[in-house]
Coordinates of C-alpha atoms in Angstrom, one line a residue:
M297 CA -1.0 -28.5 -2.8
N298 CA -4.5 -28.6 -1.2
N299 CA -6.5 -25.5 -0.4
N300 CA -5.9 -25.5 3.3
I301 CA -2.1 -25.7 3.1
L302 CA -2.1 -23.1 0.2
S303 CA -4.3 -20.7 2.2
L304 CA -2.1 -21.1 5.3
K305 CA 1.1 -20.4 3.4
L306 CA -0.4 -17.3 1.7
K307 CA -1.5 -16.1 5.2
I308 CA 2.0 -16.6 6.6
L309 CA 3.5 -14.9 3.5
Y310 CA 1.4 -11.8 4.1
I311 CA 2.3 -11.8 7.8
V312 CA 5.9 -11.8 6.9
E313 CA 5.7 -9.2 4.1
F314 CA 3.8 -6.7 6.1
G315 CA 5.9 -7.5 9.2
A316 CA 9.0 -6.6 7.3
I317 CA 7.4 -3.3 6.0
A318 CA 6.5 -2.5 9.6
C319 CA 10.2 -2.5 10.4
F320 CA 10.8 0.2 7.9
S321 CA 7.9 2.6 7.0
P322 CA 6.4 3.6 10.3
F323 CA 9.7 4.8 11.8
L324 CA 11.2 6.4 8.7
T325 CA 10.4 10.0 9.8
Y326 CA 12.0 9.3 13.2
Y327 CA 15.1 7.9 11.4
F328 CA 15.3 11.1 9.2
Q329 CA 15.1 13.2 12.3
L330 CA 17.9 11.2 14.0
R331 CA 20.0 11.9 10.9
G332 CA 19.3 15.6 11.3
L333 CA 17.2 16.2 8.1
S334 CA 15.1 19.3 7.8
Y335 CA 11.4 19.3 7.0
T336 CA 12.2 20.1 3.4
Q337 CA 14.8 17.3 3.2
I338 CA 12.3 14.9 4.8
G339 CA 9.8 15.9 2.2
I340 CA 12.4 15.3 -0.6
A341 CA 13.3 11.9 0.9
Y342 CA 9.7 10.8 1.0
A343 CA 9.3 12.2 -2.6
V344 CA 12.2 10.0 -3.7
S345 CA 10.6 7.0 -2.1
S346 CA 7.3 7.7 -3.9
I347 CA 8.7 8.5 -7.3
T348 CA 10.9 5.4 -7.1
G349 CA 7.8 3.3 -6.7
V350 CA 6.0 5.2 -9.5
I351 CA 8.9 4.3 -11.9
T352 CA 9.8 0.8 -10.8
Q353 CA 6.4 -0.8 -10.1
P354 CA 5.1 -0.7 -13.6
I355 CA 8.5 -1.9 -14.8
W356 CA 8.4 -4.9 -12.5
G357 CA 4.7 -5.5 -13.6
V358 CA 5.6 -5.5 -17.3
I359 CA 8.7 -7.6 -16.7
T360 CA 6.6 -10.1 -14.8
D361 CA 3.8 -10.4 -17.3
K362 CA 6.2 -10.5 -20.3
Y363 CA 9.3 -12.4 -19.2
L364 CA 9.0 -13.9 -15.7
N365 CA 6.2 -15.0 -13.4
K366 CA 4.8 -13.6 -10.2
R367 CA 6.5 -16.2 -7.9
T368 CA 9.9 -15.5 -9.4
T369 CA 9.5 -11.7 -9.2
M370 CA 8.5 -12.0 -5.5
I371 CA 11.6 -14.1 -4.7
I372 CA 13.9 -11.8 -6.5
T373 CA 12.6 -8.6 -4.9
M374 CA 12.4 -10.0 -1.4
V375 CA 16.0 -11.3 -1.5
L376 CA 17.3 -8.0 -2.9
S377 CA 15.3 -6.0 -0.4
S378 CA 16.7 -8.0 2.5
V379 CA 20.3 -7.1 1.4
S380 CA 19.8 -3.5 0.4
I381 CA 18.2 -2.5 3.7
Y382 CA 21.7 -2.4 5.3
N383 CA 22.5 0.8 3.5
F384 CA 20.4 2.6 6.1
V385 CA 22.7 1.4 8.9
F386 CA 25.7 3.2 7.3
A387 CA 23.9 6.2 5.7
K388 CA 24.8 9.4 7.5
N389 CA 24.5 12.2 5.0
F390 CA 21.4 13.3 3.1
Y391 CA 22.5 12.0 -0.3
Y392 CA 23.5 8.6 0.9
I393 CA 20.1 8.4 2.5
L394 CA 18.4 9.3 -0.8
F395 CA 20.4 6.6 -2.5
S396 CA 19.5 4.0 0.1
I397 CA 15.8 4.9 -0.3
A398 CA 15.9 4.6 -4.1
L399 CA 17.7 1.3 -4.0
L400 CA 15.5 -0.4 -1.4
L401 CA 12.2 0.9 -2.9
S402 CA 13.2 -0.1 -6.4
F403 CA 12.7 -3.7 -5.1
Q404 CA 10.3 -3.4 -2.2
S405 CA 7.7 -1.1 -3.8
S406 CA 6.4 -3.7 -6.2
L407 CA 6.3 -6.6 -3.8
I408 CA 2.7 -6.1 -2.4
S409 CA 1.2 -5.4 -5.8
V410 CA 2.8 -8.6 -7.3
S411 CA 1.8 -10.6 -4.2
D412 CA -1.8 -9.3 -4.6
A413 CA -1.8 -10.3 -8.3
Y414 CA -0.4 -13.7 -7.3
T415 CA -3.1 -14.2 -4.7
Y416 CA -5.8 -13.3 -7.2
E417 CA -4.3 -15.7 -9.7
I418 CA -4.5 -18.5 -7.1
M419 CA -8.0 -17.5 -6.2
D420 CA -9.1 -18.0 -9.8
H421 CA -8.4 -21.7 -9.4
H422 CA -9.2 -22.1 -5.7
R423 CA -12.5 -20.3 -5.1
E424 CA -12.6 -21.2 -1.4
I425 CA -9.7 -18.8 -0.8
Q426 CA -10.9 -15.2 0.0
Y427 CA -8.5 -12.3 -0.5
G428 CA -9.8 -10.3 2.5
R429 CA -9.0 -13.2 4.9
I430 CA -5.5 -13.5 3.4
R431 CA -4.9 -9.8 3.5
L432 CA -6.0 -9.4 7.1
M433 CA -3.0 -11.5 8.1
G434 CA -0.8 -8.8 6.6
S435 CA -2.5 -6.3 8.9
L436 CA -1.9 -8.6 11.9
G437 CA 1.7 -9.1 11.0
F438 CA 2.2 -5.3 10.6
A439 CA 0.4 -4.6 13.9
I440 CA 2.5 -7.1 16.0
I441 CA 5.9 -6.0 14.6
A442 CA 5.1 -2.3 14.8
L443 CA 4.1 -2.6 18.4
F444 CA 7.2 -4.7 19.2
L445 CA 9.5 -2.3 17.4
G446 CA 8.2 0.8 19.1
I447 CA 9.7 -0.7 22.3
L448 CA 12.8 -2.2 20.6
I449 CA 13.9 1.0 19.0
K450 CA 13.4 3.0 22.2
Y451 CA 16.0 0.7 24.0
F452 CA 18.3 -0.5 21.2
G453 CA 18.1 2.2 18.5
I454 CA 16.8 2.5 15.0
N455 CA 19.3 0.1 13.4
S456 CA 17.6 -2.9 15.2
A457 CA 14.6 -2.3 12.9
F458 CA 16.7 -2.7 9.8
F459 CA 18.4 -5.9 11.0
L460 CA 15.0 -7.4 11.8
Y461 CA 13.7 -6.3 8.4
S462 CA 16.4 -8.2 6.6
I463 CA 15.8 -11.4 8.5
I464 CA 12.0 -11.3 8.0
M465 CA 12.2 -10.4 4.3
F466 CA 14.6 -13.3 3.6
T467 CA 12.3 -15.6 5.5
G468 CA 9.5 -14.5 3.2
A469 CA 11.5 -15.4 0.1
M470 CA 11.9 -18.9 1.6
I471 CA 8.1 -19.2 2.1
V472 CA 7.4 -18.2 -1.5
C473 CA 9.9 -20.9 -2.6
S474 CA 7.9 -23.5 -0.6
I475 CA 4.5 -22.6 -2.3
D476 CA 3.8 -25.5 -4.7
Y477 CA 1.3 -23.8 -7.0
K478 CA 1.5 -23.8 -10.8
D479 CA -1.0 -22.0 -13.1
K480 CA -2.5 -24.7 -15.3
T481 CA -3.7 -22.3 -18.0
T482 CA -1.5 -21.3 -20.9
P483 CA 0.3 -18.1 -19.9
Q484 CA -0.4 -15.2 -22.2
K485 CA 2.4 -12.7 -22.8
I486 CA 1.7 -9.1 -23.2
D487 CA 3.0 -6.6 -25.7
L488 CA 3.2 -2.8 -26.0
A489 CA -0.3 -2.7 -27.6
D490 CA -1.8 -4.3 -24.5
I491 CA -0.2 -1.8 -22.2
T492 CA -1.3 1.1 -24.4
S493 CA -4.8 -0.3 -24.5
L494 CA -4.9 -0.6 -20.7
I495 CA -3.8 3.0 -20.2
K496 CA -6.3 4.3 -22.8
D497 CA -9.2 2.5 -21.2
R498 CA -11.4 5.3 -19.9
K499 CA -12.6 3.5 -16.7
F500 CA -9.0 2.4 -15.8
F501 CA -7.6 5.9 -16.4
V502 CA -10.3 7.8 -14.4
F503 CA -9.9 5.3 -11.5
I504 CA -6.1 5.7 -11.5
V505 CA -6.5 9.5 -11.3
A506 CA -8.8 9.0 -8.3
I507 CA -6.2 6.7 -6.7
V508 CA -3.6 9.4 -7.1
F509 CA -5.7 12.0 -5.2
A510 CA -6.5 9.4 -2.5
N511 CA -2.9 8.8 -1.9
I512 CA -1.9 12.4 -1.8
A513 CA -3.9 12.2 1.4
N514 CA -3.0 8.7 2.6
G515 CA 0.7 9.0 1.7
S516 CA 1.0 12.3 3.5
N517 CA -0.7 10.9 6.5
G518 CA 1.6 7.8 6.6
S519 CA 4.6 10.0 6.4
Y520 CA 3.7 12.8 8.7
I521 CA 1.4 11.2 11.4
S522 CA 4.5 10.9 13.5
L523 CA 4.9 14.7 13.5
L524 CA 1.3 15.1 14.5
I525 CA 1.9 12.7 17.4
Q526 CA 4.9 14.7 18.5
E527 CA 3.2 18.0 18.1
T528 CA 0.4 16.8 20.3
G529 CA 2.7 15.6 23.1
G530 CA 3.6 12.0 22.1
D531 CA 7.0 10.4 21.5
V532 CA 8.5 7.5 19.5
S533 CA 7.2 4.9 22.0
Q534 CA 3.6 5.9 21.0
L535 CA 4.4 5.3 17.3
G536 CA 4.5 1.5 17.8
L537 CA 1.2 1.7 19.6
L538 CA -0.3 3.9 16.9
W539 CA 0.7 1.5 14.1
F540 CA -0.5 -1.5 16.1
I541 CA -3.9 0.1 16.5
L542 CA -4.0 1.1 12.8
A543 CA -3.2 -2.4 11.6
I544 CA -5.2 -4.5 14.1
S545 CA -8.3 -2.4 13.5
E546 CA -8.4 -3.5 9.9
L547 CA -9.0 -7.2 10.7
P548 CA -12.9 -7.3 10.9
I549 CA -13.6 -5.5 7.6
F550 CA -11.0 -7.5 5.8
F551 CA -12.6 -10.6 7.1
F552 CA -16.2 -9.7 6.1
G553 CA -15.3 -7.3 3.2
K554 CA -16.2 -9.7 0.4
N555 CA -19.9 -9.7 1.5
L556 CA -19.9 -5.9 1.5
L557 CA -18.5 -5.7 -2.0
K558 CA -21.1 -8.1 -3.3
K559 CA -24.0 -6.4 -1.6
H560 CA -23.2 -2.7 -2.3
G561 CA -20.8 -2.7 -5.3
E562 CA -17.1 -1.9 -5.5
L563 CA -17.4 1.8 -6.3
N564 CA -20.0 2.5 -3.7
V565 CA -17.9 0.8 -1.0
F566 CA -14.9 2.8 -2.3
I567 CA -16.8 6.1 -1.9
V568 CA -17.9 5.3 1.7
G569 CA -14.3 4.5 2.6
M570 CA -13.1 7.9 1.1
L571 CA -15.8 9.8 2.9
L572 CA -14.7 8.3 6.2
F573 CA -11.1 9.2 5.3
T574 CA -12.2 12.8 4.8
L575 CA -13.8 12.9 8.2
R576 CA -10.8 11.2 9.9
Y577 CA -8.2 13.6 8.6
F578 CA -10.4 16.6 9.4
L579 CA -10.7 15.3 13.0
D580 CA -6.9 14.9 13.1
S581 CA -6.5 18.5 12.2
I582 CA -8.4 19.7 15.3
C583 CA -6.7 17.4 17.8
T584 CA -4.9 18.9 20.9
S585 CA -3.6 15.6 22.4
Y586 CA -1.8 12.6 21.0
V587 CA -4.3 10.5 22.9
Y588 CA -7.1 11.8 20.7
V589 CA -5.0 11.4 17.6
I590 CA -4.5 7.7 18.4
M591 CA -8.2 7.2 19.2
I592 CA -9.2 8.7 15.9
Q593 CA -6.9 6.3 14.1
V594 CA -9.2 3.4 15.0
M595 CA -11.2 4.6 12.0
Q596 CA -8.4 3.0 9.9
G597 CA -10.3 -0.3 10.6
I598 CA -13.1 0.9 8.3
T599 CA -11.5 3.5 6.0
F600 CA -8.5 1.6 4.6
P601 CA -10.0 -1.9 4.1
L602 CA -13.0 -0.4 2.3
F603 CA -10.8 1.7 0.1
F604 CA -8.2 -1.0 -0.6
M605 CA -10.5 -4.0 -1.1
A606 CA -12.9 -2.1 -3.3
A607 CA -10.0 -0.7 -5.4
L608 CA -8.4 -4.1 -6.0
E609 CA -11.7 -5.8 -6.7
Y610 CA -12.7 -3.1 -9.2
L611 CA -9.3 -3.4 -11.0
N612 CA -9.6 -7.2 -11.1
I613 CA -13.0 -6.9 -12.8
I614 CA -12.1 -4.3 -15.5
T615 CA -8.6 -5.7 -16.3
P616 CA -7.9 -8.6 -18.8
R617 CA -6.4 -11.7 -17.2
K618 CA -3.0 -11.4 -18.8
M619 CA -2.7 -7.8 -17.6
K620 CA -3.4 -8.5 -13.9
T621 CA 0.1 -8.0 -12.6
S622 CA 0.6 -4.8 -14.8
S623 CA -2.7 -3.3 -13.5
M624 CA -1.8 -4.0 -9.9
T625 CA 1.6 -2.4 -10.3
F626 CA 0.0 0.6 -12.1
F627 CA -2.3 0.9 -9.1
G628 CA 0.8 0.8 -6.9
A629 CA 2.5 3.4 -9.0
A630 CA -0.6 5.6 -8.8
C631 CA -0.4 5.3 -5.0
G632 CA 3.3 6.2 -5.2
L633 CA 2.6 9.2 -7.4
G634 CA 0.0 10.5 -5.0
A635 CA 2.4 9.9 -2.1
F636 CA 5.1 11.7 -4.0
I637 CA 3.0 14.8 -4.6
G638 CA 1.8 14.7 -1.0
N639 CA 5.2 14.1 0.6
I640 CA 7.1 16.8 -1.3
G641 CA 4.3 19.3 -1.1
C642 CA 3.8 18.7 2.7
G643 CA 7.5 18.9 3.3
L644 CA 7.7 22.3 1.6
L645 CA 4.5 23.5 3.3
L646 CA 5.6 22.5 6.7
E647 CA 8.2 25.2 6.6
H648 CA 5.4 27.8 6.5
I649 CA 2.2 26.2 8.0
S650 CA 1.4 23.9 10.9
I651 CA 0.9 20.1 10.7
F652 CA -2.8 20.8 11.6
A653 CA -3.3 22.9 8.4
I654 CA -1.6 20.0 6.5
Y655 CA -4.3 17.6 7.7
R656 CA -7.1 20.0 6.6
I657 CA -5.5 20.0 3.1
I658 CA -5.3 16.2 2.8
S659 CA -8.9 16.0 3.9
L660 CA -9.8 18.1 0.9
M661 CA -7.8 15.7 -1.3
C662 CA -10.1 12.9 -0.3
L663 CA -13.1 14.9 -1.4
I664 CA -11.5 15.5 -4.8
C665 CA -10.9 11.7 -5.1
I666 CA -14.6 11.1 -4.4
G667 CA -15.5 13.5 -7.2
F668 CA -13.5 11.5 -9.7
V669 CA -15.2 8.2 -8.6
V670 CA -18.6 9.8 -9.0
V671 CA -17.6 10.7 -12.6
L672 CA -16.5 7.0 -13.0
K673 CA -19.9 5.8 -11.9
K674 CA -21.4 8.0 -14.6
V675 CA -19.0 6.5 -17.1
N676 CA -20.0 3.0 -16.1
A677 CA -23.7 3.9 -16.3
D678 CA -23.3 5.4 -19.8
H679 CA -21.4 2.3 -20.8
L680 CA -24.3 0.1 -19.6
I681 CA -26.9 2.2 -21.4
K682 CA -24.9 2.1 -24.6
N683 CA -24.6 -1.7 -24.4
A684 CA -28.3 -2.0 -23.8
E685 CA -29.1 0.2 -26.8
N686 CA -26.7 -1.9 -29.0
W687 CA -28.4 -5.1 -27.7
N688 CA -31.8 -3.7 -28.6

């Protein structure tokens, strides 16, 4: 398969994957409210979704690196996701909802991480393909579907989102089947020692801790931004517009991001992204109208691409080739762990404090993340000095 066709199919794949996720994640809080869940129950539900990802993503990563391949894992998880989504149509009580979340996320949560690892594997053999220009198509797919669904749900109900999710996700599995790419290098299977070595690596560990704190903030925002919209006078129809703006704003930085990483370095770009996240969430905390909230979310076009591209590029650099899928899923699990802490913590806190106070807290989490990355930069500097001394 030539580069142009391969690149096109990867772009379509990301449109489909993120389009399916747009049928689920942005409107989940609204779904919980329709089912009559309290703030504490919403926090628990989001915590279950996060902890499911924390547990299952590394499992899928290790299974993929040891027994399967990335393409097979993607097909399996997409097909099972397209089937398991129907539980949400029939779930009426709290415990059935928790079961539905755990089942779906045990498949869906690893999909993007494995897809990213698959894309990076292809890029190793097709240098003309750039990750940022592939990933921006995911943002485009998410934006279009989220905007469309905000209107669809208003007139046809929340179940229409789940039916569309199933169709889109199954279509994605068919697209993966059509990608005719085979890794020409001899596959290297991992063992327990490789996993232990990865976890013990100081740079990897400190970076993963930073990712956890980043996603206490980002995960909480993703889960509770709908409450902020409602508290400032908006309604469900504005949620589709909000997520459209969030996703579409990411396109320019994803397109030019490779140049920024080369010029300024992965960790420096990461720090800038997190500083802007800090500012963004603080501004959210002082908003009095949903119009201002939506306007502030345009910062997503800078904050998320800088954070995400820098994180993946740094992981790709410090991780051995045979551990790529595992490292990506560990990254996803760290995101899930942060979201778990943020979701359950915010759910409990919302019983006692306002959504505006929540946003001031998650702004502080971003600053803590930056502190860990500054430590990581020192670790990298010490490593370079030690290598120079050994060389001399």
